[in-house]
């Protein structure tokens, strides 16, 4: 005899049949195959340090112009895909529409496309200020860091970094102000002396936030920091995460 919870599940799935959280079509999976295959992975050639896709026709330089003149504080950054099209929609829904169930399929997709230049010993997310996290109900980067940690078998220590100021969202600011907006707002609560740390965010836009996290981790002794994101804004792409 079916138990009450099975009956309730049946009623709920009749009333609210499962849908893809990205394209909203009726699907068993929270991320359907059509949406997943529409994501555009980032491949070589890349800037060795910040992971920016480079012109395949250009030869010689392994670093982008920015990393040659003002190298970032993180040792490397890598993103799985281009922040456009279906992946952009997926991240929007994940972040702003409460589609938390997308964390696991996004992390699983990212794992198949990320080629890490070195392996972190532990992961931590870019933290939200506690007031913003309370409003949203979750830290999207925290869910991604945990899901990626499970994919790779790397421990995730969510509490390593704290955000000390509730700064305006980076998306509301022009690129030139983003660096200033996050300057000094992260502190590391843990001594990470000699550790290799991966800091996880959903989207790499200018790299300012991830760079500040890397600075805080290095101040706390980290040997190397790898910035890991699901997507990356590139020229000609969308720049409003
Ligand atoms: Zn879909
Ligand atoms: Zn670069």
XYZ file of C-alpha atoms and ligand atoms in Angstrom:
243
model
C 0.000 0.000 0.000
C 1.463 3.410 -0.920
C 2.373 5.581 2.022
C 1.021 9.083 2.360
C 4.264 10.742 1.243
C 4.218 8.729 -2.015
C 0.646 9.838 -2.671
C 1.594 13.448 -1.934
C 4.578 13.176 -4.297
C 2.243 11.851 -6.984
C -0.265 14.659 -6.464
C 2.488 17.287 -6.454
C 4.057 15.976 -9.648
C 0.622 16.090 -11.334
C 0.087 19.664 -10.171
C 3.687 20.754 -10.712
C 5.284 18.395 -13.222
C 9.107 18.597 -13.164
C 10.556 21.157 -15.531
C 14.025 22.137 -16.703
C 14.997 25.110 -14.514
C 16.558 26.821 -17.524
C 14.125 26.440 -20.474
C 11.030 25.556 -18.396
C 9.993 22.656 -20.654
C 8.567 19.528 -19.033
C 11.607 17.395 -18.175
C 12.623 14.874 -15.577
C 15.997 16.605 -15.134
C 16.469 19.995 -13.501
C 18.898 20.797 -16.347
C 17.772 19.217 -19.623
C 20.126 17.763 -22.236
C 19.258 20.447 -24.798
C 20.223 23.259 -22.398
C 23.351 21.472 -21.204
C 24.620 20.910 -24.738
C 23.974 24.588 -25.549
C 26.572 25.662 -22.950
C 29.786 26.804 -24.660
C 32.926 25.475 -22.942
C 36.111 27.540 -22.823
C 39.121 25.806 -24.363
C 42.748 26.507 -25.181
C 44.490 28.796 -25.909
C 44.088 30.628 -22.611
C 46.095 33.157 -20.630
C 48.157 30.934 -18.301
C 47.279 33.122 -15.345
C 43.777 34.604 -15.594
C 42.342 32.049 -18.034
C 41.186 34.624 -20.587
C 40.594 32.956 -23.984
C 43.355 34.161 -26.322
C 43.328 34.657 -30.072
C 44.304 31.251 -31.539
C 46.020 33.009 -34.434
C 48.331 35.011 -32.157
C 51.533 33.179 -31.290
C 54.127 33.597 -28.590
C 52.580 35.151 -25.525
C 51.113 32.801 -22.979
C 49.748 35.671 -20.899
C 47.166 38.310 -21.764
C 48.169 41.969 -21.884
C 46.632 42.687 -18.470
C 48.443 39.848 -16.686
C 51.726 40.960 -18.263
C 51.382 44.515 -16.927
C 49.418 44.064 -13.669
C 49.356 40.378 -12.729
C 46.521 39.418 -10.367
C 47.038 38.106 -6.829
C 45.569 34.694 -7.639
C 48.030 32.281 -9.207
C 45.533 31.170 -11.817
C 41.850 31.470 -12.720
C 39.828 29.024 -14.782
C 36.196 29.082 -15.928
C 34.283 26.223 -17.487
C 32.171 28.095 -20.014
C 31.309 31.373 -21.700
C 28.795 33.527 -19.852
C 26.259 33.730 -22.642
C 23.172 31.994 -23.972
C 21.842 29.037 -22.019
C 24.642 29.115 -19.425
C 23.927 32.768 -18.695
C 20.218 31.966 -18.275
C 21.047 29.000 -16.042
C 23.229 31.139 -13.760
C 20.590 33.865 -13.610
C 17.929 31.385 -12.549
C 20.333 29.744 -10.116
C 21.187 33.073 -8.539
C 18.028 35.130 -8.677
C 15.130 32.733 -9.167
C 15.919 30.376 -6.333
C 16.809 27.460 -8.638
C 19.213 26.019 -6.074
C 18.851 22.541 -7.556
C 21.000 23.726 -10.478
C 24.146 23.693 -8.298
C 24.835 19.975 -8.774
C 24.267 19.793 -12.572
C 26.224 23.036 -13.122
C 29.127 21.655 -11.074
C 28.971 18.319 -12.906
C 29.079 20.095 -16.282
C 31.919 22.376 -15.116
C 33.957 19.413 -13.929
C 33.993 17.894 -17.402
C 35.345 21.106 -18.951
C 37.633 22.639 -16.328
C 41.308 21.826 -16.809
C 42.961 22.963 -13.592
C 46.630 23.999 -13.776
C 47.114 22.686 -10.211
C 44.879 20.915 -7.718
C 43.608 22.754 -4.648
C 43.730 21.000 -1.258
C 40.574 22.745 -0.173
C 37.839 24.891 -1.652
C 36.048 27.909 -0.284
C 33.337 30.111 -1.791
C 33.383 33.857 -2.317
C 31.274 34.835 0.698
C 28.209 37.039 0.605
C 27.708 39.541 3.379
C 25.542 37.844 6.010
C 22.689 40.312 5.450
C 22.594 39.602 1.729
C 22.824 35.872 2.302
C 19.900 36.107 4.732
C 17.847 37.968 2.100
C 18.630 35.507 -0.699
C 18.427 32.515 1.604
C 21.612 30.957 0.237
C 25.054 31.792 -1.076
C 25.126 30.594 -4.677
C 28.930 30.364 -4.602
C 28.759 28.247 -1.435
C 26.436 25.748 -3.132
C 28.759 25.588 -6.140
C 31.881 25.161 -3.974
C 30.241 22.269 -2.128
C 29.022 20.640 -5.347
C 32.442 21.008 -7.008
C 34.103 19.665 -3.855
C 31.934 16.556 -4.135
C 32.738 16.185 -7.832
C 36.490 16.389 -7.223
C 36.653 14.856 -3.757
C 38.171 18.062 -2.348
C 37.004 19.303 1.059
C 35.031 22.531 1.063
C 35.577 24.888 4.003
C 32.867 27.516 3.630
C 33.917 29.563 6.636
C 37.465 30.427 5.541
C 36.530 33.856 4.218
C 34.154 36.464 5.606
C 32.872 39.564 3.889
C 33.185 42.430 6.343
C 31.238 45.095 4.425
C 27.896 44.931 2.627
C 29.134 46.619 -0.563
C 26.866 47.381 -3.548
C 26.608 44.414 -5.945
C 29.417 44.472 -8.518
C 26.830 44.212 -11.308
C 25.656 47.733 -10.514
C 29.111 49.223 -11.039
C 31.251 49.981 -14.095
C 34.401 47.870 -14.418
C 36.681 50.679 -13.235
C 34.914 50.927 -9.870
C 34.671 47.218 -9.147
C 38.207 46.970 -7.783
C 37.663 49.852 -5.388
C 34.251 48.532 -4.287
C 35.629 45.266 -2.923
C 39.024 46.531 -1.735
C 39.802 45.055 1.674
C 36.297 43.635 2.301
C 37.373 40.008 2.770
C 39.185 38.532 5.747
C 40.408 34.996 6.212
C 39.307 33.466 9.527
C 41.609 30.503 9.285
C 45.357 30.178 9.082
C 45.938 28.623 5.674
C 49.726 28.746 5.846
C 51.246 26.730 3.031
C 47.855 25.546 1.750
C 46.735 25.471 -1.858
C 43.236 26.960 -1.900
C 40.567 27.080 -4.606
C 38.149 29.979 -4.300
C 34.832 29.433 -6.085
C 32.385 31.907 -7.629
C 29.634 31.641 -10.228
C 30.937 34.148 -12.787
C 34.305 35.784 -13.496
C 33.664 39.284 -14.783
C 36.617 41.597 -14.119
C 38.206 39.275 -11.569
C 38.156 42.046 -8.919
C 36.205 40.046 -6.311
C 38.211 36.853 -6.791
C 41.407 38.882 -6.637
C 40.429 40.390 -3.281
C 39.642 36.911 -1.958
C 43.060 35.759 -3.148
C 44.718 38.715 -1.385
C 42.976 37.809 1.885
C 43.973 34.150 1.552
C 47.583 35.078 0.784
C 47.660 37.402 3.797
C 46.593 34.395 5.807
C 49.485 32.357 4.445
C 48.050 30.513 1.419
C 50.821 29.163 -0.790
C 48.773 29.284 -3.970
C 45.255 30.368 -4.875
C 43.213 29.138 -7.827
C 40.063 31.068 -8.776
C 37.404 28.713 -10.137
C 34.159 29.811 -11.785
C 31.395 28.166 -13.780
C 31.382 30.929 -16.388
C 33.428 33.840 -17.632
C 32.437 37.097 -19.262
C 34.419 37.725 -22.435
C 34.455 40.598 -24.896
C 31.285 40.529 -26.929
C 29.550 38.492 -24.241
C 27.132 39.574 -21.577
C 28.567 41.544 -18.695
C 25.841 41.734 -16.107
C 26.118 38.860 -13.625
Zn 16.258 23.026 -20.658
Zn 45.521 37.050 -18.122
